[in-house]
PDB file of C-alpha atoms in Angstrom:
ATOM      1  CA  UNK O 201     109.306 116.827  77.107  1.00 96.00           C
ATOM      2  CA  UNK O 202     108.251 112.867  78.169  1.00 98.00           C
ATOM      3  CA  UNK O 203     106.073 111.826  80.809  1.00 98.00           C
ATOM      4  CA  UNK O 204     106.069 108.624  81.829  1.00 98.00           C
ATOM      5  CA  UNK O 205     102.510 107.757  83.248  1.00 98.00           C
ATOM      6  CA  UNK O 206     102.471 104.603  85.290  1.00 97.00           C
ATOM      7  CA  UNK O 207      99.114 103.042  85.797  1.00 95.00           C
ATOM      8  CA  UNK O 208      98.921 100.671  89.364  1.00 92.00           C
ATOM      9  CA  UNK O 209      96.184  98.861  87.653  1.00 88.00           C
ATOM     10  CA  UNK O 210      97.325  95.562  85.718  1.00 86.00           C
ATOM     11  CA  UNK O 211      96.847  93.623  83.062  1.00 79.00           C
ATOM     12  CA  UNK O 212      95.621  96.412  80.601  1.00 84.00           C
ATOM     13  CA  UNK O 213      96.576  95.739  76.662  1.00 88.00           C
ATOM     14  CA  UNK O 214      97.982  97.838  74.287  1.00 89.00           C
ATOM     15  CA  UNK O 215      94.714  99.287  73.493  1.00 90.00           C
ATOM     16  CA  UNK O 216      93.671  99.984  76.485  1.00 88.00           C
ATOM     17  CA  UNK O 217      96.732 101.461  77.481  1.00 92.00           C
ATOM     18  CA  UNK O 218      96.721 103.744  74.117  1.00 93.00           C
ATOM     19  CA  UNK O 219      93.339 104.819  74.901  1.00 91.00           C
ATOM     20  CA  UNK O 220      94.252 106.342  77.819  1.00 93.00           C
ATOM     21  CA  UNK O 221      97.031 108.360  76.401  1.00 96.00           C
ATOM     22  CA  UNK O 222      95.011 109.623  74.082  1.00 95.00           C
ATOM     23  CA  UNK O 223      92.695 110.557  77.183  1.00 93.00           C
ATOM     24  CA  UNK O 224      95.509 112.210  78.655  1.00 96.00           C
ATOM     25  CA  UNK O 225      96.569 114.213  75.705  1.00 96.00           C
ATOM     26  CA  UNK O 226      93.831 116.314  75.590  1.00 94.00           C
ATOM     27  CA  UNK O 227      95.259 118.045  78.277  1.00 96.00           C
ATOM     28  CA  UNK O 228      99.268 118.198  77.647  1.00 97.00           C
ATOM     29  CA  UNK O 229     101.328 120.571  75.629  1.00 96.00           C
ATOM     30  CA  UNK O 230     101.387 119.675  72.207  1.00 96.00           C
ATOM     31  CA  UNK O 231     105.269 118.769  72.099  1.00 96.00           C
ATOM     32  CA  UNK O 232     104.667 116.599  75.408  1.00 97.00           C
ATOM     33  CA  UNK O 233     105.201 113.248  74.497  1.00 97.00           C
ATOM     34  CA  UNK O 234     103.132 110.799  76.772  1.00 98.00           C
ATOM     35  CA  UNK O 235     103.623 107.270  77.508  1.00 97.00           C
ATOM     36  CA  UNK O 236     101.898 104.878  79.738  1.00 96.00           C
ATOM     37  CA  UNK O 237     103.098 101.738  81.450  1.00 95.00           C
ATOM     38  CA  UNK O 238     101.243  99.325  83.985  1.00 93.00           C
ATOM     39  CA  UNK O 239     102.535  96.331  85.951  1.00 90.00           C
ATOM     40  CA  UNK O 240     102.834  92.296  84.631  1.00 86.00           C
ATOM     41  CA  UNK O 241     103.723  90.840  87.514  1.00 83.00           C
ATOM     42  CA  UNK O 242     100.916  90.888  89.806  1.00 82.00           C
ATOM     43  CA  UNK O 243      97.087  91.051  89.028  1.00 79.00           C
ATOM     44  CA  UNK O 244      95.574  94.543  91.205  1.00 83.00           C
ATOM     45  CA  UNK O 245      93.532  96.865  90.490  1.00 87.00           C
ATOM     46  CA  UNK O 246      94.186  99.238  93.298  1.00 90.00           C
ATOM     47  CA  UNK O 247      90.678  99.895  95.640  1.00 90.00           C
ATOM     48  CA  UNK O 248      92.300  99.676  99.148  1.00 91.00           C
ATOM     49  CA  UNK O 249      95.160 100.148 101.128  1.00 91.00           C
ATOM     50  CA  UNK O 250      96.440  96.394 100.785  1.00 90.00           C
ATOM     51  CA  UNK O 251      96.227  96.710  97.137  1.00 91.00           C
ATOM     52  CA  UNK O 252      98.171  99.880  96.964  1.00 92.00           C
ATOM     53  CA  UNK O 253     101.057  98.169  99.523  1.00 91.00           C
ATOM     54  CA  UNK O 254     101.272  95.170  97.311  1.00 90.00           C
ATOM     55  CA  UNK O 255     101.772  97.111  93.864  1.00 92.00           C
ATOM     56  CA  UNK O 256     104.107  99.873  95.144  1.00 93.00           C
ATOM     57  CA  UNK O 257     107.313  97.584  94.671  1.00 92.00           C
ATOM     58  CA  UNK O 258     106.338  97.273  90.744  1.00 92.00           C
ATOM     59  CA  UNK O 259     105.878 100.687  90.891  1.00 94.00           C
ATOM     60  CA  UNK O 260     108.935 101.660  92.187  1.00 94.00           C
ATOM     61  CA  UNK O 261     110.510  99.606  89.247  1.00 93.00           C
ATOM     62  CA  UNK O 262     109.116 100.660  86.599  1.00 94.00           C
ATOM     63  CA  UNK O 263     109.622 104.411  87.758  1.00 96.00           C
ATOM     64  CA  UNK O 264     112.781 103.988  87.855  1.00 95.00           C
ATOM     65  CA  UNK O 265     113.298 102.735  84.500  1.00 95.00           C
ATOM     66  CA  UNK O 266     111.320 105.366  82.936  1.00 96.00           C
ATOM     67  CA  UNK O 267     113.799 107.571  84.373  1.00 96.00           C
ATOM     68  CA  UNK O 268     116.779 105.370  83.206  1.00 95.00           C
ATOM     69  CA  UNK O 269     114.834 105.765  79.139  1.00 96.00           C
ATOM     70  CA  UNK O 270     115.052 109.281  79.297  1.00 97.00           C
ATOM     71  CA  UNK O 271     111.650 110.261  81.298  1.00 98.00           C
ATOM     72  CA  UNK O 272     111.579 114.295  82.712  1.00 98.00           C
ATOM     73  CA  UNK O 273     108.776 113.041  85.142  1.00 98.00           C
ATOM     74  CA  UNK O 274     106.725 110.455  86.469  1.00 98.00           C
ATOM     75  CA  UNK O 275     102.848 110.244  87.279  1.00 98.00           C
ATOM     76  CA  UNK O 276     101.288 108.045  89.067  1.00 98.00           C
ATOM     77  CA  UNK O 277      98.069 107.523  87.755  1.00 97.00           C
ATOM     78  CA  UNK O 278      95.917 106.625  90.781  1.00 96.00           C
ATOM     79  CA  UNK O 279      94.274 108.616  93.411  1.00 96.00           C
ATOM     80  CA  UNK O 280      96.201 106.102  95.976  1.00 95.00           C
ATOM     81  CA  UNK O 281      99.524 107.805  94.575  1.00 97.00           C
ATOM     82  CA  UNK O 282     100.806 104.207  95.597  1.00 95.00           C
ATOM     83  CA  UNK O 283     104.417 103.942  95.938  1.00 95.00           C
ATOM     84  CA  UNK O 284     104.571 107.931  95.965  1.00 97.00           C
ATOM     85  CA  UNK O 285     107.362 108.645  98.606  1.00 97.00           C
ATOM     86  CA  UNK O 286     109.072 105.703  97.238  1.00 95.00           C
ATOM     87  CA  UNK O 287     109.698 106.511  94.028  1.00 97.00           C
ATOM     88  CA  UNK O 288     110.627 110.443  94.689  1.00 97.00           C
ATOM     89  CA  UNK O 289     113.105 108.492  97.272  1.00 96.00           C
ATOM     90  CA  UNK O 290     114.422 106.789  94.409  1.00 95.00           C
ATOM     91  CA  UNK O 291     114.157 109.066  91.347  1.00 96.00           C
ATOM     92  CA  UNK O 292     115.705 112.806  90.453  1.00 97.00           C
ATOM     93  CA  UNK O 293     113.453 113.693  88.247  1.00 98.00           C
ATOM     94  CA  UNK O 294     109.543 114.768  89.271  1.00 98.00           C
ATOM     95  CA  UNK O 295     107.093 112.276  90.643  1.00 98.00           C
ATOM     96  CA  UNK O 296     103.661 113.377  91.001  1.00 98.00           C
ATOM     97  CA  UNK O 297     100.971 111.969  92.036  1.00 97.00           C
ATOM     98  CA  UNK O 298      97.561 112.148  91.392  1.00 97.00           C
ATOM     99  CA  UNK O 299      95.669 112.921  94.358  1.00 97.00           C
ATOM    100  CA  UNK O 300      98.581 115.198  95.328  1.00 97.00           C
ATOM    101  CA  UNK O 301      98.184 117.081  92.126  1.00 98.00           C
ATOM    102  CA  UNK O 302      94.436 117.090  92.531  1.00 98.00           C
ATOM    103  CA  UNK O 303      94.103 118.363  96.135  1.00 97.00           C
ATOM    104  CA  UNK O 304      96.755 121.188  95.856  1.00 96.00           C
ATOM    105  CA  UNK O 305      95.113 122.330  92.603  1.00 97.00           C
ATOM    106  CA  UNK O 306      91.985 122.703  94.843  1.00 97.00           C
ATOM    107  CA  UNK O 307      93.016 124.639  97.507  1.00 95.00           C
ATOM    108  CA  UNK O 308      94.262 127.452  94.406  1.00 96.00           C
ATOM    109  CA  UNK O 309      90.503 127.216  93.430  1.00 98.00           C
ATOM    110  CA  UNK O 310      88.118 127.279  96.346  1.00 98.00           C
ATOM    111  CA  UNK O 311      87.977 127.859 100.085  1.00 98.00           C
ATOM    112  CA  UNK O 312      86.577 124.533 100.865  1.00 98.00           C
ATOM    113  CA  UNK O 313      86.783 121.116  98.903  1.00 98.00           C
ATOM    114  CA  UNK O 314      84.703 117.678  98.574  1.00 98.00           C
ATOM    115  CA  UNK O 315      85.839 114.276  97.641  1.00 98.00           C
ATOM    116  CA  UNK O 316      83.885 111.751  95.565  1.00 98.00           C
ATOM    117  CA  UNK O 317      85.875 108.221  96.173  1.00 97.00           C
ATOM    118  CA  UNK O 318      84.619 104.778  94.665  1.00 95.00           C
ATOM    119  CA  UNK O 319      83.636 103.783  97.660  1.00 95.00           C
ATOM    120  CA  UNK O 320      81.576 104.722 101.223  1.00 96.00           C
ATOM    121  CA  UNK O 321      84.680 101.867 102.396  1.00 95.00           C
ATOM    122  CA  UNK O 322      86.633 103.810 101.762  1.00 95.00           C
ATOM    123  CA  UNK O 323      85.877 107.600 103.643  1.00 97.00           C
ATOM    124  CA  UNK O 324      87.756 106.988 106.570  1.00 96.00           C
ATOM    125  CA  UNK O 325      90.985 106.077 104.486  1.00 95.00           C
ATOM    126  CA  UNK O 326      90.283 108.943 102.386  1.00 96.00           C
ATOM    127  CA  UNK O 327      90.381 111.763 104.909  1.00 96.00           C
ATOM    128  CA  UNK O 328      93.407 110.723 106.702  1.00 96.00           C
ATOM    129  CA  UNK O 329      94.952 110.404 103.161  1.00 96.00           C
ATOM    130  CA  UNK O 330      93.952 114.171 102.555  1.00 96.00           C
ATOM    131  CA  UNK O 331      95.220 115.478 105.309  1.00 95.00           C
ATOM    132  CA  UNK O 332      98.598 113.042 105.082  1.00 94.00           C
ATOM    133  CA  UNK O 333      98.819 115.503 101.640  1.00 94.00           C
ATOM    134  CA  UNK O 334      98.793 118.342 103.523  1.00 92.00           C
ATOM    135  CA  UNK O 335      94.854 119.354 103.096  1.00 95.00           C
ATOM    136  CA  UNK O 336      93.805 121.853 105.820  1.00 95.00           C
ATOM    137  CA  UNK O 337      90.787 119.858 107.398  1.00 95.00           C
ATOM    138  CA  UNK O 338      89.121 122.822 107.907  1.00 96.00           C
ATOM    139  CA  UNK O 339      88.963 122.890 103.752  1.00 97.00           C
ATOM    140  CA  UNK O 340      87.760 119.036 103.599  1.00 97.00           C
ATOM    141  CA  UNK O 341      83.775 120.062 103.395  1.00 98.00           C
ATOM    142  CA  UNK O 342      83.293 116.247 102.950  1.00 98.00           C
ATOM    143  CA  UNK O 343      84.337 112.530 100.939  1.00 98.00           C
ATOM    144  CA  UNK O 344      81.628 111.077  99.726  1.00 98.00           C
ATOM    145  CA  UNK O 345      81.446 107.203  98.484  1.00 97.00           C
ATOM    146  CA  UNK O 346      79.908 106.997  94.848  1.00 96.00           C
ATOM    147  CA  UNK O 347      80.193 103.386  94.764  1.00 95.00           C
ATOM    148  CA  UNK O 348      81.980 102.991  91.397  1.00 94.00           C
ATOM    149  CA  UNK O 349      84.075 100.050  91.586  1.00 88.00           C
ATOM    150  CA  UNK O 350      86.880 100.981  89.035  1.00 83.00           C
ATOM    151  CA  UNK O 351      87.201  97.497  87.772  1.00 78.00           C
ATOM    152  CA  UNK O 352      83.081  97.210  87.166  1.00 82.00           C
ATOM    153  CA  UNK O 353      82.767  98.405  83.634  1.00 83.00           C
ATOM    154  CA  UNK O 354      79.881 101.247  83.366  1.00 90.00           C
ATOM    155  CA  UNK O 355      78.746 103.173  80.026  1.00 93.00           C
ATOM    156  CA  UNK O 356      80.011 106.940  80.876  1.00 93.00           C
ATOM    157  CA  UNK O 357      77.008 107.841  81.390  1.00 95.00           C
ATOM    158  CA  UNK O 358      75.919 106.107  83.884  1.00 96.00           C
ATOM    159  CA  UNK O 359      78.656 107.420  85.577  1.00 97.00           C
ATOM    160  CA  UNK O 360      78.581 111.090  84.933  1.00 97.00           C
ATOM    161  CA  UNK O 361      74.912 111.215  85.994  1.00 97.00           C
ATOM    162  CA  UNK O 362      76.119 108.975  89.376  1.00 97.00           C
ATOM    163  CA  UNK O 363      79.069 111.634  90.386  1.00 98.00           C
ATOM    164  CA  UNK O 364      76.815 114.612  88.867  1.00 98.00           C
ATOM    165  CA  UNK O 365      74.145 113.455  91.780  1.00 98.00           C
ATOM    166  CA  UNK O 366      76.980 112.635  94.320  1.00 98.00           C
ATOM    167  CA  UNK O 367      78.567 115.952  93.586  1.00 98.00           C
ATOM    168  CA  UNK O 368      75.456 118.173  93.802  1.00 98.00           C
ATOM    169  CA  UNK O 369      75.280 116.610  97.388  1.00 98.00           C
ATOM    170  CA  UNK O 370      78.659 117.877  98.329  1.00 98.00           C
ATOM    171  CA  UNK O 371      77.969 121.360  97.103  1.00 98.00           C
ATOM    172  CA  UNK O 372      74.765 121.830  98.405  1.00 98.00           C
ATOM    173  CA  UNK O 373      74.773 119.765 101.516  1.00 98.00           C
ATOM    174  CA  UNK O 374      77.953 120.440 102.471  1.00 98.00           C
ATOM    175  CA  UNK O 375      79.070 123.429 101.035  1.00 98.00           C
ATOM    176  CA  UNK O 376      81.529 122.188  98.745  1.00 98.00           C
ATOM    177  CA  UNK O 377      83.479 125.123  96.997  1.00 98.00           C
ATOM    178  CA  UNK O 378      85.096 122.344  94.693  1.00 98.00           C
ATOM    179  CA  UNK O 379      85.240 118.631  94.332  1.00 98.00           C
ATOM    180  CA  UNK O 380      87.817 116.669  93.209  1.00 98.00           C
ATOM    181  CA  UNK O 381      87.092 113.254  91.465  1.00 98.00           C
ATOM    182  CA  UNK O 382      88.872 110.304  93.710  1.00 97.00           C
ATOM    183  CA  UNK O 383      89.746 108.314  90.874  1.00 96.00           C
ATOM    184  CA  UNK O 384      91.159 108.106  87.356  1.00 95.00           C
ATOM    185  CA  UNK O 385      88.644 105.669  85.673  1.00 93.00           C
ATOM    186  CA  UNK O 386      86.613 109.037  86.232  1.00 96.00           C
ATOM    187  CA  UNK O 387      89.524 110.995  83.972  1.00 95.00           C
ATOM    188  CA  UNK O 388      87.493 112.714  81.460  1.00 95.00           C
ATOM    189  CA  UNK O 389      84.344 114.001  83.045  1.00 97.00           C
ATOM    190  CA  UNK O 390      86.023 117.056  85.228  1.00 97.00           C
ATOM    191  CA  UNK O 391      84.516 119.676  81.937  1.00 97.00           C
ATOM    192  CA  UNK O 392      80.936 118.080  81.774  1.00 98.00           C
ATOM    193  CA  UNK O 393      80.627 118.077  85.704  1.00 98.00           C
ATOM    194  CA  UNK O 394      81.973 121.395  86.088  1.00 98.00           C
ATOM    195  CA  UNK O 395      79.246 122.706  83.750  1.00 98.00           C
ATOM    196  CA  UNK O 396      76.526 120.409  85.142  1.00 98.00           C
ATOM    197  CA  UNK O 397      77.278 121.458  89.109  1.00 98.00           C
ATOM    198  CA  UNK O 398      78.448 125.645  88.531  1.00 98.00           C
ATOM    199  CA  UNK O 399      81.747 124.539  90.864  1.00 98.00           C
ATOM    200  CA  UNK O 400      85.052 123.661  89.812  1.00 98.00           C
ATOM    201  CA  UNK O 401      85.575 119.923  89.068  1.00 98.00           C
ATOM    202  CA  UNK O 402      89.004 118.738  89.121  1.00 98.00           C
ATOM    203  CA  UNK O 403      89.404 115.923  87.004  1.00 98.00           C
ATOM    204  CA  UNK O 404      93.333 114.372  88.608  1.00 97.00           C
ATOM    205  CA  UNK O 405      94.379 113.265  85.236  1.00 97.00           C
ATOM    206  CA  UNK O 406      94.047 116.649  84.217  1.00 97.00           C
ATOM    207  CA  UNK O 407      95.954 117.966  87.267  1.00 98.00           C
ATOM    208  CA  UNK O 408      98.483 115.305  86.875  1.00 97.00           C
ATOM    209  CA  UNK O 409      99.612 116.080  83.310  1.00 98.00           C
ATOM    210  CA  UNK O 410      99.466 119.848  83.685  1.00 97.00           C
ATOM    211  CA  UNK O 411     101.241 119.547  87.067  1.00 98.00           C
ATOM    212  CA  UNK O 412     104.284 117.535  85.754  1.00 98.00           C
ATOM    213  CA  UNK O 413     104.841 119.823  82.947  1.00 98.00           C
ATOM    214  CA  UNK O 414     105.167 123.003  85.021  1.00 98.00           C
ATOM    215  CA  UNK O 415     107.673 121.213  87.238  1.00 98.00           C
ATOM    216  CA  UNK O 416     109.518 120.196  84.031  1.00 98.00           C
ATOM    217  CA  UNK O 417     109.360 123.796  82.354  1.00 98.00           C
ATOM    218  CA  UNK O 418     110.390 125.252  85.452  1.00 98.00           C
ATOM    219  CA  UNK O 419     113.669 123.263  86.356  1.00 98.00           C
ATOM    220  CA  UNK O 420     112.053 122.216  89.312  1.00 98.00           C
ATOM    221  CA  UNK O 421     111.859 118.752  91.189  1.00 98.00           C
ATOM    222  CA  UNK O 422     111.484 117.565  94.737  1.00 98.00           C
ATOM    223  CA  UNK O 423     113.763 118.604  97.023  1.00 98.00           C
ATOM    224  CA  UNK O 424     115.931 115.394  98.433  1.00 97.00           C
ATOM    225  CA  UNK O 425     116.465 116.949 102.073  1.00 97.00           C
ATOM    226  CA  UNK O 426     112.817 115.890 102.011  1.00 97.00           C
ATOM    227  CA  UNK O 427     112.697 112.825 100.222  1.00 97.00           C
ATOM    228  CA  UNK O 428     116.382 111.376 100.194  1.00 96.00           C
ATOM    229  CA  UNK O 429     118.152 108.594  98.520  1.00 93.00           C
ATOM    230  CA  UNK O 430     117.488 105.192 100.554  1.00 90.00           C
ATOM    231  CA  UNK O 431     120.782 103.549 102.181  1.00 90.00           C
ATOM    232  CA  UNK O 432     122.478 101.587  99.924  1.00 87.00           C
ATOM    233  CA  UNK O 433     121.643  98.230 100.191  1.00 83.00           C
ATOM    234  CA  UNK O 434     120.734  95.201  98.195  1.00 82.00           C
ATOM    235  CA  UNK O 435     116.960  94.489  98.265  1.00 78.00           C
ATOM    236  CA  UNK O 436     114.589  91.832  97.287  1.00 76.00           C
ATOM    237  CA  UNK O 437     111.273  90.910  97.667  1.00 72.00           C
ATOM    238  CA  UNK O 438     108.815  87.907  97.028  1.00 68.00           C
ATOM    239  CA  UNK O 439     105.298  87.781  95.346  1.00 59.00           C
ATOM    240  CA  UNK O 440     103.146  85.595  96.944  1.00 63.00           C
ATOM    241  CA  UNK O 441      99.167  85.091  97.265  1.00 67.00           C
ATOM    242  CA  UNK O 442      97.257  87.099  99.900  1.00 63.00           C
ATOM    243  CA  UNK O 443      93.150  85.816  99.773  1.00 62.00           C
ATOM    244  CA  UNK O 444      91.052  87.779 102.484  1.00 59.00           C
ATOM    245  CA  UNK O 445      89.040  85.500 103.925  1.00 57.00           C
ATOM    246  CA  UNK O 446      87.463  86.121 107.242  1.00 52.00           C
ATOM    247  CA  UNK O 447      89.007  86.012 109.778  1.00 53.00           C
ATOM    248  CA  UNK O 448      92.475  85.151 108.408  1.00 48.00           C
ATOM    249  CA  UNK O 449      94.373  86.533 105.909  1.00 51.00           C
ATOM    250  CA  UNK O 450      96.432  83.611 104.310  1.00 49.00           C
ATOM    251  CA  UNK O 451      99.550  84.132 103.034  1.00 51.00           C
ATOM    252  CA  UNK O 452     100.886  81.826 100.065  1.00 49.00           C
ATOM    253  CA  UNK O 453     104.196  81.789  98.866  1.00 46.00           C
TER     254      UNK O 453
END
């Protein structure tokens, strides 16, 4: 089977896109073939709402030629799952996205569930997100902000002992039964931190790959009574320049 990973972030190399893959393989099937692919048209590293907006068209493009090369599903590699509804509008063949993988995995696992996202900015966002997915708010025990930036490089572990502390908080503060790690740059650590905090750690990447394979050994993709086809129509769009600066946001084209 092929998976076609796509990764919101840009600009990453051949290297750096191989050594995720090889992150990611640790968890797959051994005749899963894995390939990655991450935009070249814009320059985001996804760590808000905006960002997310502005990549999904990319995304939807390059989905949908992974599925034109021969792809059986497509993950979205980013606990934004930006350009999710999108691209299963567009595509036939399984589109899953990370956080979606990651929070359904942990209602299977535990009664309640915590969040650690990059970001206290980011909470609010967060738990409307979760319960957009379909997470029972009376599950949510909490989302805590870690502040990880994922484009601030780190050593690992640095940030093992940062979510390790962050975690420990959710379980024994606010009764975590789980806690799910809001972001890939954190794909990895879900086995150490499980260990460390005596809970279940879901590590998305993990959930991702394992999720998409099911769906392709099963027959099974989403259903398009609730995601159908878009009219048909012609459609373009522009890039331009959007700089936040308060209070404006300025628009170049």
């Amino acid at each position: 089977m092929k998976i076609c990973v796509v990764n919101p972030d840009s600009g990453l190399d051949a290297a750096g896109l191989k050594l995720r893959v090889e992150r990611l393989r640790r968890f797959a099937r051994p005749d899963t073939e894995i390939v990655m692919v991450c935009p070249r048209k814009n320059n985001l590293c996804v760590d808000s709402c905006l960002d997310a907006a502005l990549d999904a068209p990319e995304i939807a493009e390059m989905a949908l030629r992974a599925q034109a090369d021969g792809a059986d599903a497509v993950c979205l590699y980013c606990f934004s799952d930006p350009g999710f509804d999108a691209c299963r509008e567009l595509l036939r063949v399984p589109v899953v996205g990370g956080a979606q993988a990651a929070v359904l995995l942990a209602s299977q696992l535990a009664l309640s569930f915590s969040v650690l996202t990059t970001s206290a900015r980011r909470i609010p966002q967060k738990k409307a997100f979760l319960r957009a997915l379909g997470a029972d708010p009376a599950r949510i025990a909490s989302v805590r902000g870690v502040e990880l930036p994922p484009n601030v490089p780190r050593e690992r572990s640095e940030i093992v002992e940062i979510l390790e502390a962050g975690g420990r908080r959710c379980v024994e503060e606010d009764g975590a039964g789980a806690v799910i790690l809001g972001c890939l740059s954190f794909a990895g650590m879900g086995a150490e931190l499980t260990e460390r905090l005596g809970v279940p750690v879901i590590d998305p990447a993990a959930a991702l790959i394992a999720t998409a394979e099911s769906l392709i050994v099963q027959g099974l993709s989403h259903s398009k009574r609730s995601w159908p086809e878009p009219p048909s129509a012609r459609r373009f769009w522009g890039a331009g320049i959007i700089e936040n600066r308060t209070p404006y946001y300025l628009i170049k084209v």
